[in-house]
Every structure is written in C-alpha cells, then in structure tokens.
CSV table of C-alpha atoms in Angstrom, one decimal:
chain,number,residue,atom,x,y,z
A,1,MET,CA,84.8,89.2,172.7
A,2,LYS,CA,83.0,92.4,171.8
A,3,LYS,CA,84.1,93.8,168.4
A,4,ALA,CA,83.4,97.2,166.9
A,5,SER,CA,84.4,99.0,163.7
A,6,ILE,CA,85.2,102.6,162.8
A,7,LEU,CA,85.0,104.1,159.3
A,8,LEU,CA,87.7,106.8,159.3
A,9,ALA,CA,87.6,109.8,156.9
A,10,HIS,CA,90.0,112.7,156.8
A,11,GLY,CA,87.5,115.3,158.0
A,12,SER,CA,86.7,118.8,156.9
A,13,SER,CA,85.2,122.0,158.3
A,14,ASP,CA,82.8,121.9,155.3
A,15,ALA,CA,79.4,120.3,156.1
A,16,ASN,CA,79.0,119.6,152.3
A,17,TRP,CA,82.0,117.4,152.5
A,18,LEU,CA,80.9,115.5,155.5
A,19,ALA,CA,77.3,114.6,154.4
A,20,PRO,CA,78.1,111.8,151.9
A,21,PHE,CA,80.1,109.9,154.6
A,22,ALA,CA,77.0,109.8,156.9
A,23,THR,CA,75.0,108.4,153.9
A,24,LEU,CA,77.7,105.8,153.2
A,25,LYS,CA,77.9,104.8,156.8
A,26,GLN,CA,74.1,104.2,156.9
A,27,HIS,CA,74.3,102.2,153.7
A,28,ILE,CA,77.1,99.9,155.2
A,29,ALA,CA,75.5,99.6,158.6
A,30,SER,CA,72.2,98.4,157.0
A,31,GLN,CA,74.1,95.4,155.5
A,32,LEU,CA,75.8,94.4,158.8
A,33,PRO,CA,74.3,92.2,161.5
A,34,SER,CA,72.5,94.5,164.0
A,35,ASP,CA,74.9,93.5,166.8
A,36,THR,CA,78.0,94.8,164.9
A,37,PRO,CA,78.6,98.4,166.0
A,38,LEU,CA,79.8,100.7,163.2
A,39,GLU,CA,80.9,104.3,163.9
A,40,MET,CA,81.9,107.1,161.5
A,41,ALA,CA,84.8,109.2,162.7
A,42,TYR,CA,87.2,111.8,161.4
A,43,MET,CA,91.0,112.3,161.7
A,44,GLU,CA,90.7,116.1,162.0
A,45,LEU,CA,88.5,119.1,161.5
A,46,ALA,CA,85.2,117.3,162.2
A,47,GLU,CA,83.4,115.5,165.0
A,48,PRO,CA,83.3,112.8,166.2
A,49,SER,CA,87.1,112.5,166.3
A,50,LEU,CA,88.8,109.1,165.8
A,51,LEU,CA,90.2,109.2,169.4
A,52,ALA,CA,86.9,110.1,171.0
A,53,THR,CA,85.2,107.3,169.1
A,54,VAL,CA,87.9,104.7,170.1
A,55,GLU,CA,87.7,105.7,173.7
A,56,LYS,CA,83.9,105.5,173.7
A,57,LEU,CA,84.0,102.0,172.3
A,58,VAL,CA,86.8,100.8,174.7
A,59,ARG,CA,84.8,102.1,177.7
A,60,GLN,CA,81.8,100.2,176.4
A,61,GLY,CA,83.9,97.1,176.6
A,62,HIS,CA,84.9,96.4,173.0
A,63,ALA,CA,88.1,94.4,173.1
A,64,HIS,CA,88.7,94.5,169.3
A,65,ILE,CA,88.3,97.6,167.1
A,66,ASP,CA,88.8,97.6,163.3
A,67,VAL,CA,89.6,101.0,161.8
A,68,LEU,CA,88.7,101.2,158.1
A,69,PRO,CA,90.1,104.3,156.3
A,70,LEU,CA,88.0,105.8,153.6
A,71,PHE,CA,91.0,107.2,151.9
A,72,PHE,CA,92.3,106.6,148.3
A,73,ALA,CA,95.9,106.3,149.4
A,74,ALA,CA,98.1,106.1,152.4
A,75,GLY,CA,100.3,109.1,152.9
A,76,ARG,CA,101.8,110.6,156.0
A,77,HIS,CA,98.4,110.7,157.7
A,78,LEU,CA,97.7,107.0,157.5
A,79,ARG,CA,101.3,105.8,157.8
A,80,LYS,CA,102.5,108.0,160.7
A,81,ASP,CA,100.0,110.4,162.2
A,82,VAL,CA,97.1,108.0,162.8
A,83,PRO,CA,99.2,105.0,164.0
A,84,ASN,CA,101.0,107.4,166.4
A,85,MET,CA,97.7,108.9,167.7
A,86,LEU,CA,96.3,105.4,168.3
A,87,GLU,CA,99.4,104.1,170.0
A,88,GLN,CA,99.7,107.0,172.4
A,89,GLN,CA,96.0,106.7,173.3
A,90,GLN,CA,96.4,102.9,173.8
A,91,GLN,CA,99.2,103.5,176.3
A,92,GLN,CA,97.0,106.0,178.2
A,93,LEU,CA,94.0,103.7,178.3
A,94,THR,CA,96.1,100.7,179.2
A,95,GLN,CA,97.4,102.6,182.2
A,96,GLN,CA,93.8,103.2,183.1
A,97,GLY,CA,93.2,99.4,183.1
A,98,PHE,CA,91.6,98.9,179.7
A,99,SER,CA,92.8,96.2,177.4
A,100,TYR,CA,92.0,96.1,173.7
A,101,HIS,CA,93.4,95.4,170.2
A,102,ILE,CA,93.0,98.0,167.5
A,103,GLU,CA,93.7,97.2,163.9
A,104,LEU,CA,94.3,100.0,161.3
A,105,HIS,CA,93.3,98.5,157.8
A,106,PRO,CA,94.8,99.6,154.5
A,107,PRO,CA,93.0,102.5,152.7
A,108,ILE,CA,89.8,101.2,151.1
A,109,GLY,CA,90.5,103.0,147.8
A,110,GLN,CA,93.3,100.6,147.1
A,111,GLU,CA,91.0,97.5,147.3
A,112,PRO,CA,90.7,96.0,143.8
A,113,GLU,CA,86.9,96.3,143.9
A,114,VAL,CA,87.0,100.1,144.4
A,115,ALA,CA,89.7,100.6,141.8
A,116,GLY,CA,87.7,98.4,139.4
A,117,ALA,CA,84.5,100.4,140.1
A,118,ILE,CA,86.3,103.7,139.5
A,119,ALA,CA,87.7,102.3,136.2
A,120,ASP,CA,84.2,101.2,135.1
A,121,ILE,CA,82.7,104.6,135.9
A,122,VAL,CA,85.5,106.5,134.1
A,123,VAL,CA,85.3,104.3,131.0
A,124,ARG,CA,81.5,104.7,130.9
A,125,GLN,CA,81.6,108.5,131.4
A,126,LEU,CA,84.1,108.9,128.6
A,127,SER,CA,82.5,106.5,126.1
B,1,MET,CA,86.4,117.6,118.0
B,2,LYS,CA,89.4,116.4,120.0
B,3,LYS,CA,88.5,115.3,123.5
B,4,ALA,CA,90.7,114.6,126.5
B,5,SER,CA,90.2,113.7,130.1
B,6,ILE,CA,91.9,114.4,133.4
B,7,LEU,CA,91.8,112.3,136.6
B,8,LEU,CA,92.1,114.9,139.4
B,9,ALA,CA,93.4,114.0,142.9
B,10,HIS,CA,94.0,116.3,145.8
B,11,GLY,CA,97.8,115.9,145.8
B,12,SER,CA,100.3,115.4,148.5
B,13,SER,CA,104.0,116.0,149.1
B,14,ASP,CA,104.3,112.3,150.1
B,15,ALA,CA,105.4,110.0,147.2
B,16,ASN,CA,103.7,107.1,149.0
B,17,TRP,CA,100.4,108.8,148.7
B,18,LEU,CA,100.9,109.5,145.0
B,19,ALA,CA,101.9,106.1,143.8
B,20,PRO,CA,98.5,104.4,143.8
B,21,PHE,CA,97.0,107.1,141.6
B,22,ALA,CA,99.6,106.4,138.9
B,23,THR,CA,98.6,102.7,139.1
B,24,LEU,CA,94.9,103.5,138.9
B,25,LYS,CA,95.5,105.8,135.9
B,26,GLN,CA,97.3,103.1,134.1
B,27,HIS,CA,94.5,100.6,134.9
B,28,ILE,CA,91.9,103.0,133.5
B,29,ALA,CA,93.9,104.0,130.5
B,30,SER,CA,94.3,100.4,129.5
B,31,GLN,CA,90.5,100.1,129.2
B,32,LEU,CA,90.0,103.2,127.0
B,33,PRO,CA,90.4,103.4,123.3
B,34,SER,CA,94.0,104.3,122.4
B,35,ASP,CA,92.9,107.6,120.9
B,36,THR,CA,91.4,108.8,124.2
B,37,PRO,CA,94.0,110.9,126.0
B,38,LEU,CA,93.9,110.4,129.8
B,39,GLU,CA,96.1,112.5,132.2
B,40,MET,CA,96.6,112.3,136.0
B,41,ALA,CA,96.8,115.7,137.6
B,42,TYR,CA,96.8,117.1,141.2
B,43,MET,CA,95.0,120.1,142.7
B,44,GLU,CA,98.0,121.0,144.9
B,45,LEU,CA,101.3,119.8,146.4
B,46,ALA,CA,102.2,117.5,143.5
B,47,GLU,CA,103.0,117.6,139.8
B,48,PRO,CA,101.6,117.8,137.2
B,49,SER,CA,99.2,120.4,138.4
B,50,LEU,CA,95.6,120.5,137.1
B,51,LEU,CA,96.2,123.9,135.4
B,52,ALA,CA,99.4,122.9,133.7
B,53,THR,CA,97.7,119.7,132.4
B,54,VAL,CA,94.6,121.7,131.1
B,55,GLU,CA,96.9,124.2,129.3
B,56,LYS,CA,98.9,121.4,127.7
B,57,LEU,CA,95.8,119.7,126.4
B,58,VAL,CA,94.3,122.9,125.1
B,59,ARG,CA,97.5,123.9,123.3
B,60,GLN,CA,97.4,120.4,121.8
B,61,GLY,CA,94.1,121.3,120.3
B,62,HIS,CA,91.6,119.5,122.6
B,63,ALA,CA,88.3,121.4,122.5
B,64,HIS,CA,86.6,119.4,125.2
B,65,ILE,CA,88.2,118.4,128.5
B,66,ASP,CA,86.5,116.2,131.2
B,67,VAL,CA,87.8,116.5,134.7
B,68,LEU,CA,87.0,113.5,136.9
B,69,PRO,CA,87.7,114.1,140.6
B,70,LEU,CA,89.1,111.1,142.5
B,71,PHE,CA,87.6,112.5,145.7
B,72,PHE,CA,85.1,110.9,148.1
B,73,ALA,CA,83.1,114.1,148.6
B,74,ALA,CA,82.8,117.6,147.3
B,75,GLY,CA,83.9,120.2,149.9
B,76,ARG,CA,85.2,123.7,149.4
B,77,HIS,CA,88.0,122.4,147.1
B,78,LEU,CA,85.7,121.0,144.5
B,79,ARG,CA,82.8,123.4,144.9
B,80,LYS,CA,84.8,126.6,144.9
B,81,ASP,CA,88.6,126.4,144.5
B,82,VAL,CA,88.8,124.2,141.5
B,83,PRO,CA,85.9,125.9,139.5
B,84,ASN,CA,87.5,129.3,140.2
B,85,MET,CA,90.9,128.1,139.1
B,86,LEU,CA,89.5,126.6,135.9
B,87,GLU,CA,87.4,129.7,135.1
B,88,GLN,CA,90.3,132.1,135.6
B,89,GLN,CA,92.5,130.0,133.4
B,90,GLN,CA,89.8,129.8,130.7
B,91,GLN,CA,89.5,133.6,130.6
B,92,GLN,CA,93.3,133.8,130.1
B,93,LEU,CA,93.5,131.1,127.4
B,94,THR,CA,90.4,132.6,125.6
B,95,GLN,CA,92.2,136.0,125.5
B,96,GLN,CA,95.1,134.1,123.8
B,97,GLY,CA,92.8,132.8,121.2
B,98,PHE,CA,92.0,129.3,122.5
B,99,SER,CA,88.5,128.0,122.6
B,100,TYR,CA,87.5,124.9,124.6
B,101,HIS,CA,84.8,123.5,126.9
B,102,ILE,CA,85.8,122.1,130.3
B,103,GLU,CA,83.5,119.9,132.4
B,104,LEU,CA,84.1,119.3,136.1
B,105,HIS,CA,82.3,116.0,137.0
B,106,PRO,CA,81.0,115.1,140.5
B,107,PRO,CA,83.4,113.3,142.9
B,108,ILE,CA,83.8,109.7,141.8
B,109,GLY,CA,83.4,108.5,145.4
B,110,GLN,CA,79.7,109.4,145.3
B,111,GLU,CA,78.9,107.2,142.3
B,112,PRO,CA,76.7,104.3,143.4
B,113,GLU,CA,79.2,101.7,142.2
B,114,VAL,CA,82.0,103.0,144.3
B,115,ALA,CA,79.8,103.3,147.4
B,116,GLY,CA,78.6,99.8,146.7
B,117,ALA,CA,82.1,98.4,146.4
B,118,ILE,CA,83.1,100.1,149.6
B,119,ALA,CA,80.1,98.6,151.4
B,120,ASP,CA,80.9,95.1,150.1
B,121,ILE,CA,84.5,95.4,151.3
B,122,VAL,CA,83.6,96.6,154.7
B,123,VAL,CA,80.9,93.9,155.1
B,124,ARG,CA,83.4,91.2,154.0
B,125,GLN,CA,86.2,92.5,156.3
B,126,LEU,CA,83.9,92.5,159.3
B,127,SER,CA,82.2,89.2,158.7
C-alpha cells in the first residue's frame, strides 16, 4: 500500500510566516526514506491547500495519508473544520472511485518532546 | 532590577485551544526559580491579554519584561501588530511615570530544539 504524509499548517497571506515551514519540511524530509512522500500544505490563506494536496496524493494512488498538524493546540479548526473538510472530500472522491484512509493526528505542539523543548528554551533564555 | 516574563500565544475563543497553554505554562514555571514571575497571555480573543499582563507587571515594579511568543513563525502579528501594541503602551505608561524595558523574542517554533523535536516526532510517527 502506498503511503504519504502531509504536514499541515494554518496558513497566512504573509510570505514571512510561510518561509519557516518550507525549511522545516525540508529538514524532516531529509530524515525520511526517499520513498516516503512528504508534502507541506495549508488549511487556509496559502497554497498548496490541504484539499488540493490530498487529492493529488489520492490520484497518485496513495491509499493511506497521514496528516500531521503543525499546531500548538487543537481548537475549532482541528476539531471541526479540518475533519469536516476531509470527510466531505472523501465522500466526493469515493464517488469517483477512489479508496483511501486518511488519518488526522493530534497537534504536534502537544507531543511531550515539543513541550519539553519549549520548556528548555524558555528556562535557558530566562536564566 | 525586577524581571518578569510572558509566554505569548495567539489566543482563541475556543477553551479547548487554550487549555494546553495553561499546562505548558505550569510545566515551564515548575522549572524556573520561584522568584521568576512567568505569565501566560494572549494577543487576541482570550484573557488575560498581552497588554493587561504587561501593565500589571509594570505596576508591580518589574523593570524588564521578556515576551516569548509560542508561535511557529513570525508573520504580520509578530512583526508589526505586537511591536506596535507594545510601543504605544510603553509611551502611555512612560507618560504616567513608569520606566521599563520590554523585549519581544523570536517565535519559539523557530528555535533549533523545537524544529528538531518536531522532526523526530514526524520521523517516528511515519516509520
């Protein structure tokens, strides 16, 4: 089964906001096996959009897609908007004959390693 | 000189979004010396606001305030809105006889440790 992954950020109309995500995506991709597709996508206000990226991967034949949110916390966007968007899209693509599983992971900012790294930085900056 | 620090998050009207920041703040505060005040504040949509928190600390006699943004990247908010808000407030408080230095740090998401932790998590989740 072909698998692919998407790093999801909120998105912004400000190019200064977007730039670090491209850098982060390159850093992560360099540590993955070369046959593991990794895409950067945005929920709103920036391209490529999450839905366009999912559709591209599905049409390429990926049957499992992991969506990893680069968010600190899950609010309305990650608990409602994004699941609804993905579900509606999946209904449409299923009607077109595509079959895939898509998994929306918890926000990465809540993983203990990230919280720990933030704590370390703050403690160091304030010491 | 009395110093204090503020963790700054974007803010949301969604309590589910806010909860992890309170947890993170407690985790960080527990690693700091007990005489180092640390406050959690929000740019918009949630209380306490950044400006109310700064004013409280200044009126308590803190002459140096570090503002540490819990953001992944610096867009218009961190490059323009927040510096402008802080500068206007400082002019007002200076006219009232208060004197303090306030330092807005780069977004914490761009520190190498955080980027590294995110990369580690993604690589592990996808392996």
